[in-house]
Coordinates of C-alpha atoms in Angstrom, one line a residue:
P1 CA -80.8 -59.7 17.7
Q2 CA -78.3 -61.5 15.6
L3 CA -78.2 -65.2 16.4
P4 CA -75.3 -67.5 15.5
I5 CA -76.5 -70.1 13.1
P6 CA -75.3 -73.7 14.2
L7 CA -73.1 -75.4 11.7
A8 CA -74.4 -79.0 10.9
R9 CA -74.4 -81.5 8.2
V10 CA -77.9 -81.7 6.7
P11 CA -79.1 -85.3 7.0
A12 CA -80.9 -87.1 4.2
L13 CA -84.7 -86.6 4.2
P14 CA -86.4 -89.7 5.3
S15 CA -88.5 -91.7 2.8
V16 CA -92.1 -92.5 3.3
C17 CA -91.2 -96.0 4.4
D18 CA -88.7 -95.1 7.1
P19 CA -90.0 -95.8 10.6
G20 CA -90.0 -93.1 13.1
T21 CA -86.9 -92.5 15.2
G22 CA -88.7 -93.1 18.5
R23 CA -87.2 -89.9 19.9
S24 CA -89.2 -86.8 21.2
T25 CA -92.3 -85.6 19.4
G26 CA -94.2 -82.3 19.4
L27 CA -95.9 -79.8 17.4
I28 CA -95.3 -76.7 15.3
V29 CA -97.0 -74.1 17.7
N30 CA -96.3 -70.8 16.1
S31 CA -94.8 -69.1 13.2
K32 CA -93.2 -65.7 12.3
D33 CA -96.0 -63.2 11.7
Y34 CA -98.5 -65.8 12.9
R35 CA -98.9 -67.4 9.6
Y36 CA -100.9 -70.6 9.4
S37 CA -99.5 -71.8 6.1
L38 CA -95.7 -72.2 6.0
A39 CA -93.2 -72.2 3.3
D40 CA -89.4 -73.1 2.8
G41 CA -87.3 -70.7 4.9
S42 CA -90.2 -70.0 7.4
L43 CA -89.3 -69.4 11.0
V44 CA -91.3 -71.6 13.3
E45 CA -91.6 -72.4 17.1
V46 CA -92.1 -76.0 18.3
N47 CA -93.2 -77.2 21.7
L48 CA -89.9 -79.2 22.2
G49 CA -86.9 -77.8 24.0
R50 CA -83.8 -78.6 26.1
S51 CA -86.0 -80.7 28.5
N52 CA -86.7 -82.9 25.4
F53 CA -83.0 -83.1 24.5
V54 CA -83.4 -80.5 21.5
Q55 CA -80.3 -78.4 21.0
P56 CA -79.4 -75.8 18.3
G57 CA -78.1 -77.7 15.2
D58 CA -80.6 -80.5 15.6
F59 CA -83.1 -81.5 13.0
L60 CA -86.8 -82.1 13.3
T61 CA -88.7 -84.3 10.7
V62 CA -92.2 -82.7 10.1
Y63 CA -95.1 -85.0 9.3
R64 CA -98.9 -85.2 9.2
E65 CA -100.8 -88.3 10.5
S66 CA -102.7 -90.1 7.6
P67 CA -106.5 -89.8 7.8
V68 CA -106.7 -93.4 6.8
K69 CA -106.0 -95.6 9.8
G70 CA -103.1 -98.0 9.4
N71 CA -101.4 -95.9 6.6
P72 CA -98.1 -94.3 7.3
P73 CA -97.8 -90.6 8.2
Q74 CA -97.2 -88.1 5.4
L75 CA -93.6 -86.7 5.5
L76 CA -93.7 -82.9 4.9
G77 CA -90.1 -81.8 5.3
E78 CA -87.5 -80.7 7.9
I79 CA -86.8 -77.9 10.4
A80 CA -83.2 -77.0 11.6
V81 CA -83.2 -75.9 15.1
L82 CA -81.7 -72.4 15.6
T83 CA -82.3 -71.8 19.4
A84 CA -83.6 -74.0 22.2
E85 CA -85.3 -72.9 25.5
D86 CA -86.4 -75.2 28.3
T87 CA -89.7 -76.3 26.7
T88 CA -89.7 -74.5 23.2
A89 CA -87.3 -74.1 20.2
T90 CA -87.2 -71.9 17.3
G91 CA -86.2 -73.3 13.8
R92 CA -86.2 -72.6 10.2
I93 CA -87.9 -74.8 7.6
I94 CA -85.0 -76.1 5.4
R95 CA -86.7 -78.6 3.1
M96 CA -90.3 -79.2 2.2
R97 CA -92.1 -82.0 0.2
Y98 CA -95.6 -80.7 0.9
Q99 CA -97.0 -77.5 2.4
M100 CA -96.7 -77.4 6.2
S101 CA -99.0 -75.6 8.8
V102 CA -99.1 -74.7 12.4
G103 CA -100.2 -77.9 14.1
D104 CA -98.2 -80.4 12.1
R105 CA -96.2 -82.9 14.1
V106 CA -92.4 -83.0 14.5
E107 CA -89.9 -85.6 15.6
L108 CA -86.4 -85.2 16.7
K109 CA -84.0 -86.9 14.2

């Protein structure tokens, strides 16, 4: 079905030195057509929802933990939330620095 797209001002993409927000964190758990490698514009599902204060129009920062202990996480891009259920949300990748995949971490902005 056609879903209304929430209007929101797209925030600036964080830099690699910016600390996390300390807000809810989760994972990309699924993608349209069950693709593992994701691209700009891909639809994805995350395991955060209304119970984690995620609402349509919110943005999620996507990152991957560094394999080197003590190094900051690698910032991959951002997801715009389109719909939110109790424990899941669907969003679209709106910006990418590096390729994302199912299993990458997300943090509410």
